[in-house]
Coordinates of C-alpha atoms and ligand atoms in Angstrom, one line a residue:
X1 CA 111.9 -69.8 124.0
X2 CA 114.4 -71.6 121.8
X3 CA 111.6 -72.9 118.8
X4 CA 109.6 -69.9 118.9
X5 CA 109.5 -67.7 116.3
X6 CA 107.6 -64.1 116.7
X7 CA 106.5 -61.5 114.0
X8 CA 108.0 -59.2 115.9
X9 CA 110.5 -58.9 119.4
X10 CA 110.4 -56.0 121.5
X11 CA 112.9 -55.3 123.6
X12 CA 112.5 -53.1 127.1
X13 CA 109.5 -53.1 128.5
X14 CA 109.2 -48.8 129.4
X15 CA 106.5 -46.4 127.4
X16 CA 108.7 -47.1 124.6
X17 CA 108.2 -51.1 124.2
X18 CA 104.6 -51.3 125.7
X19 CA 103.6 -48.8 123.2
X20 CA 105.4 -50.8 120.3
X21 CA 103.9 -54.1 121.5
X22 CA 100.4 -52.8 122.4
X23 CA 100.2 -51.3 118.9
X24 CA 101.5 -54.5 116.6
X25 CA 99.6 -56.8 118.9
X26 CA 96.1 -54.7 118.4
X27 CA 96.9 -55.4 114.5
X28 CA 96.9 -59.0 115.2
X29 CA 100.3 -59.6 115.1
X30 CA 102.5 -62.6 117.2
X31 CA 104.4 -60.2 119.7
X32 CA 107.0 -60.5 122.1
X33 CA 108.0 -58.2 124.5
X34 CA 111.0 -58.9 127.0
X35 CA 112.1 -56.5 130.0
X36 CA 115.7 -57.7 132.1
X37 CA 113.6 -56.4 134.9
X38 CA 111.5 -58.7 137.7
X39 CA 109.0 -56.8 136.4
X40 CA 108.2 -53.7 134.1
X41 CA 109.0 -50.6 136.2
X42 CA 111.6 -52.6 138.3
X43 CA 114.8 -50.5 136.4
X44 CA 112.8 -47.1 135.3
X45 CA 113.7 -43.7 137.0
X46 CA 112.0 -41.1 135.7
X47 CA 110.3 -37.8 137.8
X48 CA 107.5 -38.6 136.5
X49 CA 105.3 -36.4 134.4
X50 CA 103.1 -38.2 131.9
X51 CA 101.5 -36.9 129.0
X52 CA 97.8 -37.7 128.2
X53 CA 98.2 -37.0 124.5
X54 CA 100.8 -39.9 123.8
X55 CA 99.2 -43.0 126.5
X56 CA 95.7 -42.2 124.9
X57 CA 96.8 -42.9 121.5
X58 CA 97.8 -46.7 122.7
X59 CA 95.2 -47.4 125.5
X60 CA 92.0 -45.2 124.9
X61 CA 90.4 -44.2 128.1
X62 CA 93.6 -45.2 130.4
X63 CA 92.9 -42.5 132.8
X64 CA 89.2 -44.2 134.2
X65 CA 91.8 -47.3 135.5
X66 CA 95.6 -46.1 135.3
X67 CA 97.6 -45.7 138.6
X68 CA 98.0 -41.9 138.0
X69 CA 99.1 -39.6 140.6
X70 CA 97.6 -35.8 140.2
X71 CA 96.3 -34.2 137.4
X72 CA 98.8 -31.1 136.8
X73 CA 97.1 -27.5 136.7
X74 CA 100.0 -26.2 137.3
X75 CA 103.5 -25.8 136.0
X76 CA 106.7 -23.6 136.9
X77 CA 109.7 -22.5 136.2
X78 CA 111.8 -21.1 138.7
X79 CA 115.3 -19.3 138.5
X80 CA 117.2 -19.9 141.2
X81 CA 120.4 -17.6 143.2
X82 CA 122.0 -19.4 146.5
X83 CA 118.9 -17.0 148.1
X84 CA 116.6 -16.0 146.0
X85 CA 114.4 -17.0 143.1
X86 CA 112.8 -15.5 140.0
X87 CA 109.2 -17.6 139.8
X88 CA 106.8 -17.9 136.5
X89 CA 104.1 -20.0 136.1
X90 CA 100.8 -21.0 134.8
X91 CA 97.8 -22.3 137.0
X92 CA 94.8 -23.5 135.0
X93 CA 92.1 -25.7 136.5
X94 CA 90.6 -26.1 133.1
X95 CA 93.8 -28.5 132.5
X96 CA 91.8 -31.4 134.1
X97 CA 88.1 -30.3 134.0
X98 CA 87.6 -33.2 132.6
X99 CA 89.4 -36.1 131.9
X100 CA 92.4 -36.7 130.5
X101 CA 94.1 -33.5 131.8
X102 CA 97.1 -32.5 129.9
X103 CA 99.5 -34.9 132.2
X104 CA 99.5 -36.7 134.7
X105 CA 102.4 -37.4 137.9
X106 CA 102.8 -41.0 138.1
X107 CA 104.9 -43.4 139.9
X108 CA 106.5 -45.3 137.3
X109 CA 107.1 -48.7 139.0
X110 CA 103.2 -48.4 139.6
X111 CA 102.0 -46.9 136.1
X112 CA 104.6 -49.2 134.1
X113 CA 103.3 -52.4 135.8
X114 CA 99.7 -51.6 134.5
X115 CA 101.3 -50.7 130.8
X116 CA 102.6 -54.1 130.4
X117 CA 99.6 -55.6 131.5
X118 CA 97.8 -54.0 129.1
X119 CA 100.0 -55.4 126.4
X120 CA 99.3 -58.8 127.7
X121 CA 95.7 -57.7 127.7
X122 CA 96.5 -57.2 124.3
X123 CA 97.9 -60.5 123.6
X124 CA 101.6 -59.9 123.7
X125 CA 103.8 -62.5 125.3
X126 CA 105.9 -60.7 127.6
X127 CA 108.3 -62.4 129.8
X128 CA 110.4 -61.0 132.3
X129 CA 113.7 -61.3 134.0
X130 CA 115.6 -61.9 130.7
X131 CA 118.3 -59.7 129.4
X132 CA 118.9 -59.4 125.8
X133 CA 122.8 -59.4 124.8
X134 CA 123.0 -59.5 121.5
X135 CA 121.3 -59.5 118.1
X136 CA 121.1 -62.0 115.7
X137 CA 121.7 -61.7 111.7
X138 CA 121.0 -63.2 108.6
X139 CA 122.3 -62.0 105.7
X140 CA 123.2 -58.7 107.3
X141 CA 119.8 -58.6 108.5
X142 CA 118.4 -58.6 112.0
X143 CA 116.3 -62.1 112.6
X144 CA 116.1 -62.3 116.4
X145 CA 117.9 -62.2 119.6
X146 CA 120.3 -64.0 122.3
X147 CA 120.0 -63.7 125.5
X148 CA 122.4 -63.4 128.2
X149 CA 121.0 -67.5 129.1
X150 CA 122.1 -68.0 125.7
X151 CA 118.5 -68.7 124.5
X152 CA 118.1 -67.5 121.1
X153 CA 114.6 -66.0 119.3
X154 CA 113.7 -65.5 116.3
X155 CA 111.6 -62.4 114.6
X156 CA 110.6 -61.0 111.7
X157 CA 111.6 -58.1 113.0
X158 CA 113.6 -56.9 116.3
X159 CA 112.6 -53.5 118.1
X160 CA 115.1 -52.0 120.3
X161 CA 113.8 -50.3 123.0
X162 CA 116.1 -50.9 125.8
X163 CA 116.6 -47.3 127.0
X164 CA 119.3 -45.1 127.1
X165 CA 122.4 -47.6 126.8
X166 CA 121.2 -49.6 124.5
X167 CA 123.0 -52.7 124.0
X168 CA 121.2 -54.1 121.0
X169 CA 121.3 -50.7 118.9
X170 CA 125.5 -51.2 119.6
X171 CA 125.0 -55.0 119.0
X172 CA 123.4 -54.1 115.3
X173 CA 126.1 -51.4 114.7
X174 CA 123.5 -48.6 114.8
X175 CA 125.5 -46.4 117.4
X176 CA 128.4 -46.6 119.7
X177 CA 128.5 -45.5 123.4
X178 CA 127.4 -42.2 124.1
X179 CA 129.7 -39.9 125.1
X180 CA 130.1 -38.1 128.3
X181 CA 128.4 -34.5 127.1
X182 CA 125.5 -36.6 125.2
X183 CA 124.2 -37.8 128.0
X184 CA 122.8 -36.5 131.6
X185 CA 123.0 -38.2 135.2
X186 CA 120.0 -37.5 136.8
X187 CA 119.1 -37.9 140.6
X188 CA 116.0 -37.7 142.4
X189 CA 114.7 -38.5 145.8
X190 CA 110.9 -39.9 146.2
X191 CA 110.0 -37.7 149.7
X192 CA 106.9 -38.7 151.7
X193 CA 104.8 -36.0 153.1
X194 CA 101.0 -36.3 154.0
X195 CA 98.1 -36.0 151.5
X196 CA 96.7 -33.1 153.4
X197 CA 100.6 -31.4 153.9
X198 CA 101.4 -31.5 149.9
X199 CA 97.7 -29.6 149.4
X200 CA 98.1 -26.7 151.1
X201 CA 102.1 -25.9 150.7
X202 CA 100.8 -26.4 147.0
X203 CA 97.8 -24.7 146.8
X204 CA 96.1 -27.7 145.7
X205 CA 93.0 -29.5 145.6
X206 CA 91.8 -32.8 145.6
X207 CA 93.7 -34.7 142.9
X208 CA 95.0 -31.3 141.2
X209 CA 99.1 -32.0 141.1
X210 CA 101.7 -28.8 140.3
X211 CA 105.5 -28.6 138.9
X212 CA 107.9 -27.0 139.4
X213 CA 111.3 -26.9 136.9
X214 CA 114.6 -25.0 138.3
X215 CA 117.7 -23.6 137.0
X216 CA 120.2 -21.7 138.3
X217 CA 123.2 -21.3 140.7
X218 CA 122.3 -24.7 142.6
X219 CA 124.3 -26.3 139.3
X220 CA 127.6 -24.7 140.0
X221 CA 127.5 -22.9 136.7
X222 CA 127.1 -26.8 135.4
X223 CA 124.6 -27.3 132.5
X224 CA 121.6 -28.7 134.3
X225 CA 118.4 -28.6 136.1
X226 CA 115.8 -29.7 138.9
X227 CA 112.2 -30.5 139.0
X228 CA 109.8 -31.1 142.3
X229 CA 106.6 -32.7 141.3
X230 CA 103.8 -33.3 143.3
X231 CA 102.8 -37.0 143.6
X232 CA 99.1 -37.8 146.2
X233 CA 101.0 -38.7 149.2
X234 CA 104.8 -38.0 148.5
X235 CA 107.1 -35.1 146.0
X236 CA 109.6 -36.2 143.5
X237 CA 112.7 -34.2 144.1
X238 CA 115.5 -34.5 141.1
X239 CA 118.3 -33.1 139.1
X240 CA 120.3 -33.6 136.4
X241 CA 123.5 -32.1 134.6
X242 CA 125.2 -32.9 132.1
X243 CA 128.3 -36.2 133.0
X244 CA 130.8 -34.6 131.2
X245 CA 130.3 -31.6 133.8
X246 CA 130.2 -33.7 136.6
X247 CA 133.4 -35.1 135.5
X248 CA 135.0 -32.2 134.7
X249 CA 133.8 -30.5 138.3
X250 CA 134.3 -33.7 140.3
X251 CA 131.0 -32.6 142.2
X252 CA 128.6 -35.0 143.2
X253 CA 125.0 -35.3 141.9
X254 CA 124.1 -36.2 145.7
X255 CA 125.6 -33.2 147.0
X256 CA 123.9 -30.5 144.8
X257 CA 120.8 -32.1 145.6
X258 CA 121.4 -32.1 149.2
X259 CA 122.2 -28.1 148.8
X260 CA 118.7 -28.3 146.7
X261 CA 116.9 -29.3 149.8
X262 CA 118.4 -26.5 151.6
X263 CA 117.8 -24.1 149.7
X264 CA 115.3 -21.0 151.1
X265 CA 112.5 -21.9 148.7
X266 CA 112.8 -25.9 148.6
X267 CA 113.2 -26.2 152.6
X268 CA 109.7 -24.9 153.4
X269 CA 108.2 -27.6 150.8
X270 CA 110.2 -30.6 151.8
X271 CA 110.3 -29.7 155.4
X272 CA 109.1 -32.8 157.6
X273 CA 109.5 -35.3 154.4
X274 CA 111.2 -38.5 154.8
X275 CA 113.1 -40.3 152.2
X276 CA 111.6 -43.2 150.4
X277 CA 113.6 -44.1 147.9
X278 CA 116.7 -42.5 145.9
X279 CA 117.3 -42.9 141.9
X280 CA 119.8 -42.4 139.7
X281 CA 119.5 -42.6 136.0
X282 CA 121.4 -41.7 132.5
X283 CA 118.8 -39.4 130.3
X284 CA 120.0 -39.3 126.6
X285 CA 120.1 -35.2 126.3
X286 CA 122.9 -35.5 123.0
X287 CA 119.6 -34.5 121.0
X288 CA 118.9 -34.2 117.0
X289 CA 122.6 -34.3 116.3
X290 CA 123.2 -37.3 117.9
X291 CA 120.3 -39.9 116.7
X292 CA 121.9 -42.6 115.4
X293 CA 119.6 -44.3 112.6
X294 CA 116.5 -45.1 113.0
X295 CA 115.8 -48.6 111.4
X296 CA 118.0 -51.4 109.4
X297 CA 117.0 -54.1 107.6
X298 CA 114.8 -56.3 110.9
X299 CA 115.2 -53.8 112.7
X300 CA 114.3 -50.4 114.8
X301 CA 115.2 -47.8 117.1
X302 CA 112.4 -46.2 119.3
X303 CA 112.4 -43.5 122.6
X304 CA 115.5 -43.7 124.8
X305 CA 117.6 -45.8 121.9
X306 CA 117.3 -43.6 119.8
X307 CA 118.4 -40.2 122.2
X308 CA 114.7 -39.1 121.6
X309 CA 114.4 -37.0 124.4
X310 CA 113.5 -33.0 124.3
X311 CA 115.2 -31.9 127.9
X312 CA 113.9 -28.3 127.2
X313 CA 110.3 -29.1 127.6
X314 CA 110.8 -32.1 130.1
X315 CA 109.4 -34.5 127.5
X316 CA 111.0 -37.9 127.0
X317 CA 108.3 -40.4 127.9
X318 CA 105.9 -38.9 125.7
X319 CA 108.4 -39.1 122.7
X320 CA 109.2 -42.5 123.7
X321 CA 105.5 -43.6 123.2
X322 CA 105.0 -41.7 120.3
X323 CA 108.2 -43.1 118.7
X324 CA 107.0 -46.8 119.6
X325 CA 103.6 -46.3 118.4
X326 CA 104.7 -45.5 115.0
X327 CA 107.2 -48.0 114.8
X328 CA 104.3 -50.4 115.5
X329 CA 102.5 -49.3 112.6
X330 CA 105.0 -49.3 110.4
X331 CA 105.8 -52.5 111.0
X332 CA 101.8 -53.9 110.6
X333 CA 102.4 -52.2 107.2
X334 CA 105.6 -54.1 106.5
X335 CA 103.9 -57.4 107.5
X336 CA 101.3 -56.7 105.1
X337 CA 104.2 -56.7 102.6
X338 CA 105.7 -59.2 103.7
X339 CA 109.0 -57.1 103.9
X340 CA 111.3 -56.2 106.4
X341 CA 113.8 -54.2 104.8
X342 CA 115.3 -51.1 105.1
X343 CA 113.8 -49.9 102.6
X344 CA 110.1 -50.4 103.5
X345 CA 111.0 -49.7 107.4
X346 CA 112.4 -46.4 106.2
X347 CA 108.7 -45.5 106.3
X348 CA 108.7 -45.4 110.4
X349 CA 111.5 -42.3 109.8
X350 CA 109.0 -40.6 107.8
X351 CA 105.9 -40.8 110.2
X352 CA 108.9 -40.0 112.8
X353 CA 109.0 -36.6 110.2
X354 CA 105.6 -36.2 109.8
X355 CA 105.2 -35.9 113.2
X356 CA 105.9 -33.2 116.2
X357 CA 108.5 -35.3 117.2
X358 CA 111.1 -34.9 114.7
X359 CA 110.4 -31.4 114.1
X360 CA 110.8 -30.6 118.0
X361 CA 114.1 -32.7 118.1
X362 CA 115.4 -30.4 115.4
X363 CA 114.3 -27.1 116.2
X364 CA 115.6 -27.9 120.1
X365 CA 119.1 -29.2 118.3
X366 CA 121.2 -26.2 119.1
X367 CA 120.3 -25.6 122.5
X368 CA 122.8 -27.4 124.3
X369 CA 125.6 -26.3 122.2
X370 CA 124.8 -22.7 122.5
X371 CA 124.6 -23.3 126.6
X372 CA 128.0 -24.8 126.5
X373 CA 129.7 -21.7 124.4
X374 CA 127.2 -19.1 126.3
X375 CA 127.6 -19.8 129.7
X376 CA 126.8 -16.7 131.0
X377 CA 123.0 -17.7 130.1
X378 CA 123.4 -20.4 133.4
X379 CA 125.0 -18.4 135.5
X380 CA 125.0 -14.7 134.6
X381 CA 121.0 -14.1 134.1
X382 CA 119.6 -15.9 136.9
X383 CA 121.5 -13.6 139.4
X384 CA 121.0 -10.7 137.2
X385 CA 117.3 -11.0 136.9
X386 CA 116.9 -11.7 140.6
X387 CA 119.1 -8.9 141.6
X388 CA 116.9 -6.4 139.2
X389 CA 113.6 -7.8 140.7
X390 CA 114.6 -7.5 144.3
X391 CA 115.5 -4.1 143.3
X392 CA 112.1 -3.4 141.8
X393 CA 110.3 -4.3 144.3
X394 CA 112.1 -2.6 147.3
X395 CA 111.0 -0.1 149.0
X396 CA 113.1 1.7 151.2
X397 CA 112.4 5.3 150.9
X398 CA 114.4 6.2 147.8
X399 CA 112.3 7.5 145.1
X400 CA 111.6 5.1 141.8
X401 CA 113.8 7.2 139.3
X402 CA 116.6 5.4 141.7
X403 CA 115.4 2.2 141.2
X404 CA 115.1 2.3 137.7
X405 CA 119.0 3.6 137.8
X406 CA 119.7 1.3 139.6
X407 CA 118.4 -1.6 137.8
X408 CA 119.7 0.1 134.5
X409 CA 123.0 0.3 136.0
X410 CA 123.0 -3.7 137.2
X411 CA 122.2 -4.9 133.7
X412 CA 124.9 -2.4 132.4
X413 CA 127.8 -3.5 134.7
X414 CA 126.3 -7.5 134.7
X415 CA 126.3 -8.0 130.5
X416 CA 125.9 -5.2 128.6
X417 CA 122.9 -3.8 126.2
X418 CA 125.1 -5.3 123.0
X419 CA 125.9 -8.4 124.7
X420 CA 122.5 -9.0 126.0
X421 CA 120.9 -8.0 122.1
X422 CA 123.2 -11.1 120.8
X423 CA 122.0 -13.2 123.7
X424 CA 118.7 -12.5 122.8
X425 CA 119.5 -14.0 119.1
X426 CA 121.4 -16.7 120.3
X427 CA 118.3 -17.4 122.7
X428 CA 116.3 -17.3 119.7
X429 CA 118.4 -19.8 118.1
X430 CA 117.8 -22.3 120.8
X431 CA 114.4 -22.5 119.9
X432 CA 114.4 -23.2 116.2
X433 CA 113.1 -19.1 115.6
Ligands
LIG1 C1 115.6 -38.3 136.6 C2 114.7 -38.4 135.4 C3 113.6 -37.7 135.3 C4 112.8 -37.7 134.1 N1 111.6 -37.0 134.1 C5 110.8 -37.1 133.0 C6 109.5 -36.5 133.1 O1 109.1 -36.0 134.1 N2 108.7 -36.6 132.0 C7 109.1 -37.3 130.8 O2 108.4 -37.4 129.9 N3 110.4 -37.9 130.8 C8 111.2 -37.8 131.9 N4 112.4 -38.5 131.9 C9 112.8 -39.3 130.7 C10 112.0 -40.6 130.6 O3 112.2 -41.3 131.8 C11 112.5 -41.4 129.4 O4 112.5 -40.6 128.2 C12 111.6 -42.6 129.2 O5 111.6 -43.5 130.3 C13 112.1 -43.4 127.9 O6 111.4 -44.6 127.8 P1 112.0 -45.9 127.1 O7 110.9 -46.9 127.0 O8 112.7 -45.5 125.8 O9 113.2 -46.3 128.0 P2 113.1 -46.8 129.5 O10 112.0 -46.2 130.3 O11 114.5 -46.6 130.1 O12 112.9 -48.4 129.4 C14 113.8 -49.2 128.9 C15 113.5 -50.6 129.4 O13 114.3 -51.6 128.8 C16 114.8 -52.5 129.8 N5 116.1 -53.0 129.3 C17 117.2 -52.3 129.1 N6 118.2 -53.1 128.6 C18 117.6 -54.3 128.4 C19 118.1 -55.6 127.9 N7 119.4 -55.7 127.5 N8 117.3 -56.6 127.9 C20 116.0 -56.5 128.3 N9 115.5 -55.4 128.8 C21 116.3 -54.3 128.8 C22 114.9 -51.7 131.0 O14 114.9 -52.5 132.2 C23 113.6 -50.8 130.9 O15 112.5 -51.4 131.5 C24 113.2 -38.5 133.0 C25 114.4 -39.3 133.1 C26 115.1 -39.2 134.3 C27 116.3 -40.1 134.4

């Protein structure tokens, strides 16, 4: 690689770097993409939910030949006691009528594999098995890269999308390492179950897929969560909380999500299963406050890099792609100029601005913060809510008045009318009201 020189190098080959590559390459430009991995996919963990919007805006009409799993028509949330759970959810078929439907489950070893082909498709060079160490500069500006073979590459411009630690955004003296309470340890457990099984303890059909998010006491009053997603012949079962908690706790990720699979309303849908693979990951969840910046002269940060994840919605792949894409363009327009400053990459912030993906990182900026100070939002409501729904819908001969008392008289002793007024604003708050 040594006498090469590229218009651009990506680095990371997940949504964010395929996207990046795909996009600059379309434009005609002389693209690089390298991935430490065997392969792309080989290093991803993710649970995996895809979203339509954000693939289709990079390959048009993936879904007649990606690997996808199911279609979801379905998504819950689910809040969980040791016993009992609180369900909502929304079922709409009309999600996948026709194609795309709104996301997609994937198996990202699988789906990744057919991204990066795409972007040689495109007429990226993408090689594999080589793992970038350091960035290199001219003039205080990024030119290219080293690799931990020592080869060295030049570029126009560098794109750092190698995911959650990223060593070339700390190389370039973008950010430092993340600390413990900006980042999450997630776990999750790929279970095989029969196509036929997964229909019918889902209520599905054909390809339709479902979700299901959780919170609650399974955490240990940690700051966390858990998904089950439905894959065509297997369930992704994960969770995440925050590292500083697990720290702090000295409980193991392994263990909650053993508990998880014991749980009264997780046993019945992972019953029979057997394990095919276990994943752990770091997910970037230090949100708007912690971005580091974006671009420097040669150089930019897109998806995982840049802690562009929105762990209220479950959406981090999707910003990842977005992010790449427009870093893409922006640099197609900087090649026009013939620049690669800060100052004309400055542009992919505002695009980043423009677009939902900025906006949602800010509006979601507080939430976090306002779980860590409230914490009677993790552990207080979801036993307060189930205990006032398994009082409304007893029946066991006293008359209603007393279960409206009763239930009264919970949320009295539990938190409070004033309390729960303030939660309501701080609840507010979280969501950028
Ligand atoms: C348990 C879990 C569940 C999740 N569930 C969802 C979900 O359902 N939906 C969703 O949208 N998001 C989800 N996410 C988040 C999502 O996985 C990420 O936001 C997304 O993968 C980010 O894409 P990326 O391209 O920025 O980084 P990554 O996907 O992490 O890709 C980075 C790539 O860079 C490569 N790389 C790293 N360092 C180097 C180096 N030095 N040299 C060369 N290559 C390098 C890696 O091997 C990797 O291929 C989940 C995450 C976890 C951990």
């Amino acid at each position: 690689m040594a006498d090469d020189k590229f218009d651009a190098i990506v680095v990371g080959a997940g949504p964010a770097g395929v996207s990046t590559a795909i996009t600059m390459a379309k434009a005609g430009l002389n693209v690089a993409l390298l991935e430490r991995g065997e392969y792309a996919g080989a290093k991803n963990v993710q649970g995996a939910v895809m979203y339509s919007k954000m693939i289709e805006e990079v390959v048009p009409e993936f879904w007649k030949e990606a690997p996808l799993e199911r279609a979801i028509v379905e998504e819950n949330l689910w809040i969980l006691t040791e016993t009992s759970g609180a369900k909502a959810g929304y079922k709409s078929p009309g999600y996948a009528e026709k194609p795309p439907a709104n996301c997609y489950t994937v198996i990202r070893v699988e789906f990744d594999r057919w991204f990066a082909k795409k972007a040689e498709e495109a007429g990226v060079t993408f090689v594999t098995g080589v793992t970038v160490n350091d960035v290199m500069k001219k003039d205080g500006a990024v030119v290219g890269v080293k690799t931990t073979e020592n080869d060295e590459l030049l570029g126009d411009v560098v794109v750092a999308c190698d995911g959650v630690n990223s060593i070339l955004a700390q190389k370039a003296g973008l950010h430092r390492e993340w600390r413990p309470e900006e980042v999450a340890l997630g776990v999750k457990e790929v279970l095989a179950l029969p196509r036929q099984v997964i229909e019918d303890r889902f209520g599905l059909e054909g390809d339709q897929g479902s979700t299901i998010e959780m919170v609650g006491d399974f955490t240990k009053g940690m700051m966390g969560y858990a998904f089950l997603y439905t894959n065509k012949e297997s369930l992704a079962l994960g969770m995440g909380c925050a590292l500083d908690e697990f720290q702090r706790t000295g409980i193991k990720p392994n263990d909650l999500l053993e508990d998880l699979k014991r749980h009264p309303l997780i046993r019945p849908l992972v019953a029979g299963a057997k394990i095919l693979e276990y994943s752990a990951h770091l997910i970037p969840e230090g949100g708007y406050p912690s971005m580091p910046p974006l671009y420097a002269d040669g150089m930019l940060l897109a998806g995982d890099s840049a802690q562009m994840i929105n762990p209220s919605h479950r959406e981090g792949s999707n910003l990842a792609m977005a992010s790449g894409r427009m870093a893409g363009e922006t640099i197609v327009e900087a090649k026009k100029r013939g620049d690669f400053s800060a100052k004309t990459l400055r542009v992919y912030r505002e695009k980043l601005e423009a677009s939902f993906l900025l906006k949602d990182l800010k509006d979601h900026k507080d939430v976090e913060g306002e779980l860590r100070k409230n914490r009677a939002l993790l552990t207080t409501y979801p036993r307060l809510l189930n205990e006032v729904l398994h009082e409304y819908f007893l029946v066991d001969g006293r008359p209603k008045r007393e279960h409206k008392r009763r239930i009264l008289e919970l949320v009295r002793r539990e938190r409070g009318y004033l309390k729960m007024i303030k939660d309501a604003w701080i609840m507010r708050k979280m969501v950028g009201e």
